[in-house]
CSV table of C-alpha atoms in Angstrom, one decimal:
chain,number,residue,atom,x,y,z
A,1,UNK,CA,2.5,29.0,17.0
A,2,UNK,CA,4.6,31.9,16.3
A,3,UNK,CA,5.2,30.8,12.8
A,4,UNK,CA,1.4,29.7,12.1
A,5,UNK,CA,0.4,33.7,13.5
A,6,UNK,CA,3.2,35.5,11.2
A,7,UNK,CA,1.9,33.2,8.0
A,8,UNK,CA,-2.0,34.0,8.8
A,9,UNK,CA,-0.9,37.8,9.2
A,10,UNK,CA,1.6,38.0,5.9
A,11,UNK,CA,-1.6,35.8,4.3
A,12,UNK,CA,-4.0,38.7,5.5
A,13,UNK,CA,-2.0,41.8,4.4
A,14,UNK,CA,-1.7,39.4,0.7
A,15,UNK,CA,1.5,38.5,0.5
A,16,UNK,CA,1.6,35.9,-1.1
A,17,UNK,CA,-0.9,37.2,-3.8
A,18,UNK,CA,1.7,37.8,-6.3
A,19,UNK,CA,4.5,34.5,-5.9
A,20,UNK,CA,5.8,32.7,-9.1
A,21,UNK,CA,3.8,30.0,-9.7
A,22,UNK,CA,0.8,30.7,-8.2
A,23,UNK,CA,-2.0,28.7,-9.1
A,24,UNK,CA,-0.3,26.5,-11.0
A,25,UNK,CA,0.6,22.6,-10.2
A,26,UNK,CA,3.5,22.3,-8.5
A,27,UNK,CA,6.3,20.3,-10.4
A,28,UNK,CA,7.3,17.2,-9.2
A,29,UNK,CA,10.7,16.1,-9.4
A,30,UNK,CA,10.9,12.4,-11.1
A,31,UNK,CA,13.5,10.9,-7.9
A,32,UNK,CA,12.5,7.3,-8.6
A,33,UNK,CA,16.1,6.6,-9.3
A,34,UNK,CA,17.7,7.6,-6.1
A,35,UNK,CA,16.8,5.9,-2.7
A,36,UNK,CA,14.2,6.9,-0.9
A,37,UNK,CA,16.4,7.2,2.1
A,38,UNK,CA,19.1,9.4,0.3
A,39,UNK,CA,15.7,11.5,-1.6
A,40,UNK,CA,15.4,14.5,0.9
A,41,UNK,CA,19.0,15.1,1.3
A,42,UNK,CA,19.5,15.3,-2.6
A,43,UNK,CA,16.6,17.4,-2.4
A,44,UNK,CA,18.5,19.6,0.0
A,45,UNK,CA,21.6,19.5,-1.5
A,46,UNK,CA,19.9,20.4,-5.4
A,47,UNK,CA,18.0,23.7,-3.6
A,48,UNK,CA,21.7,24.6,-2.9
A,49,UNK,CA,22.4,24.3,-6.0
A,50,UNK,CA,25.0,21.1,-4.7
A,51,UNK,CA,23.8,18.0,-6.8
A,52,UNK,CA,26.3,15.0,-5.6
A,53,UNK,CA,27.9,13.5,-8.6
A,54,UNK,CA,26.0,10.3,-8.1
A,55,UNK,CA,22.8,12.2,-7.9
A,56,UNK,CA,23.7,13.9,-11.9
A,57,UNK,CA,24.7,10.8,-13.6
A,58,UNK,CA,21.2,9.1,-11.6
A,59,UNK,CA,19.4,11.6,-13.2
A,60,UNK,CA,21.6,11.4,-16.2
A,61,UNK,CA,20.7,7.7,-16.7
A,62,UNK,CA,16.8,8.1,-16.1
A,63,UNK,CA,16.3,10.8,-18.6
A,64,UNK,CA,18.5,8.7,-20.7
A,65,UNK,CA,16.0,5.5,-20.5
A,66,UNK,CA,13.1,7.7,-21.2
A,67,UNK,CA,14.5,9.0,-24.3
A,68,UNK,CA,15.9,5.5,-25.6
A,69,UNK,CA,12.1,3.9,-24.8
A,70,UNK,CA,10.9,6.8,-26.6
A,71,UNK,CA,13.1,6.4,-30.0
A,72,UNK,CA,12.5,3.6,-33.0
A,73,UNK,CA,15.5,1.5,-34.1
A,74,UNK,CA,17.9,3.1,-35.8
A,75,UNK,CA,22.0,4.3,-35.5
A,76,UNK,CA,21.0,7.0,-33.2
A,77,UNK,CA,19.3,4.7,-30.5
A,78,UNK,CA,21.9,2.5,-30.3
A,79,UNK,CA,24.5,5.2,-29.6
A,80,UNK,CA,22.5,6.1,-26.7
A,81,UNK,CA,21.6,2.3,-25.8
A,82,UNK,CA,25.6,2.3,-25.7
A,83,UNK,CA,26.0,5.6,-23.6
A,84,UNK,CA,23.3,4.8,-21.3
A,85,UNK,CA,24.8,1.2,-20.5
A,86,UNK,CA,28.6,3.2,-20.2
A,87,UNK,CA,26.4,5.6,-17.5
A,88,UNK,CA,24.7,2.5,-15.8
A,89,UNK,CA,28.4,0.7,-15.1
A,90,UNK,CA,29.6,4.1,-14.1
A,91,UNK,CA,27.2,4.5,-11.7
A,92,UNK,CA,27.4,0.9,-10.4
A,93,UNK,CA,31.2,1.8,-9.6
A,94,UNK,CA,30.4,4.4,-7.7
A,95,UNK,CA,27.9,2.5,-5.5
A,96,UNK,CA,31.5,0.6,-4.1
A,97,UNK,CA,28.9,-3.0,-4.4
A,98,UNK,CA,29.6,-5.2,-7.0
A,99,UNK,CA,28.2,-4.7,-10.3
A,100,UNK,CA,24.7,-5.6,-11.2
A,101,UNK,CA,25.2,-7.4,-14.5
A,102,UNK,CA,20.9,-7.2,-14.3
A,103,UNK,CA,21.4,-3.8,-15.3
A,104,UNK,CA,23.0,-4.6,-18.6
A,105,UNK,CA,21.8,-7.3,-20.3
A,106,UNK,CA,23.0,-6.9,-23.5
A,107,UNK,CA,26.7,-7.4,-22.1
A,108,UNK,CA,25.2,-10.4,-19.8
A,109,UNK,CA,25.7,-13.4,-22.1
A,110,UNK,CA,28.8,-12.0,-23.6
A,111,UNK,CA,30.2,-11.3,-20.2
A,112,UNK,CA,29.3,-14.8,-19.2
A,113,UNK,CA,30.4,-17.1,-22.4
A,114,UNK,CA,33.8,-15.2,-21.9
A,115,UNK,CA,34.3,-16.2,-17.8
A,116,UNK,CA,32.9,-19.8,-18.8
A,117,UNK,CA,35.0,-20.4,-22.0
């Protein structure tokens, strides 16, 4: 109640007129790629300007996808193809579970016609 009073007042003597921002949408942070259960802690962490390793390369890998949908074949795509498949196994390591081959199916068959033959 004490809160809700001091806000109404500051509100009242227009305080809040003149913030960054104001008006305009708020931006939303894409956090698809972390889990939901890990989101508001990252989200603590970042405002601190502490972003976890694992939360960089996540980030890292999802701006990464959305640039390599976005670009045509060519030399340039498939060095990122190759980089964003390096950050994908990187960031399966540091999960400590055992690698998701789902996650990189252009190694998949190779990977498997190696183990089998």
């Amino acid at each position: 109640m004490i809160a809700e009073r001091r806000i109404q007042e500051a509100m009242e003597r227009g305080e809040f007129d003149n913030l960054p921002g104001r008006g305009k949408p708020l931006v939303q942070e894409d956090l698809s790629a972390v889990p939901e259960e890990l989101r508001m802690a990252y989200k603590v962490l970042k405002n601190a300007g502490c972003v976890p390793p694992e939360v960089e390369l996540t980030n890292e890998v999802a701006s990464l996808r959305r640039l390599v949908l976005d670009m045509e074949e060519s030399e340039e795509r498939m060095k990122k193809v190759r980089e964003l498949n390096f950050k994908l196994m990187k960031l399966e390591m540091t999960r400590k579970r055992p690698l998701s081959l789902d996650l990189l199916p252009e190694y998949q068959g190779k990977l498997l016609d190696k183990l089998q033959g």
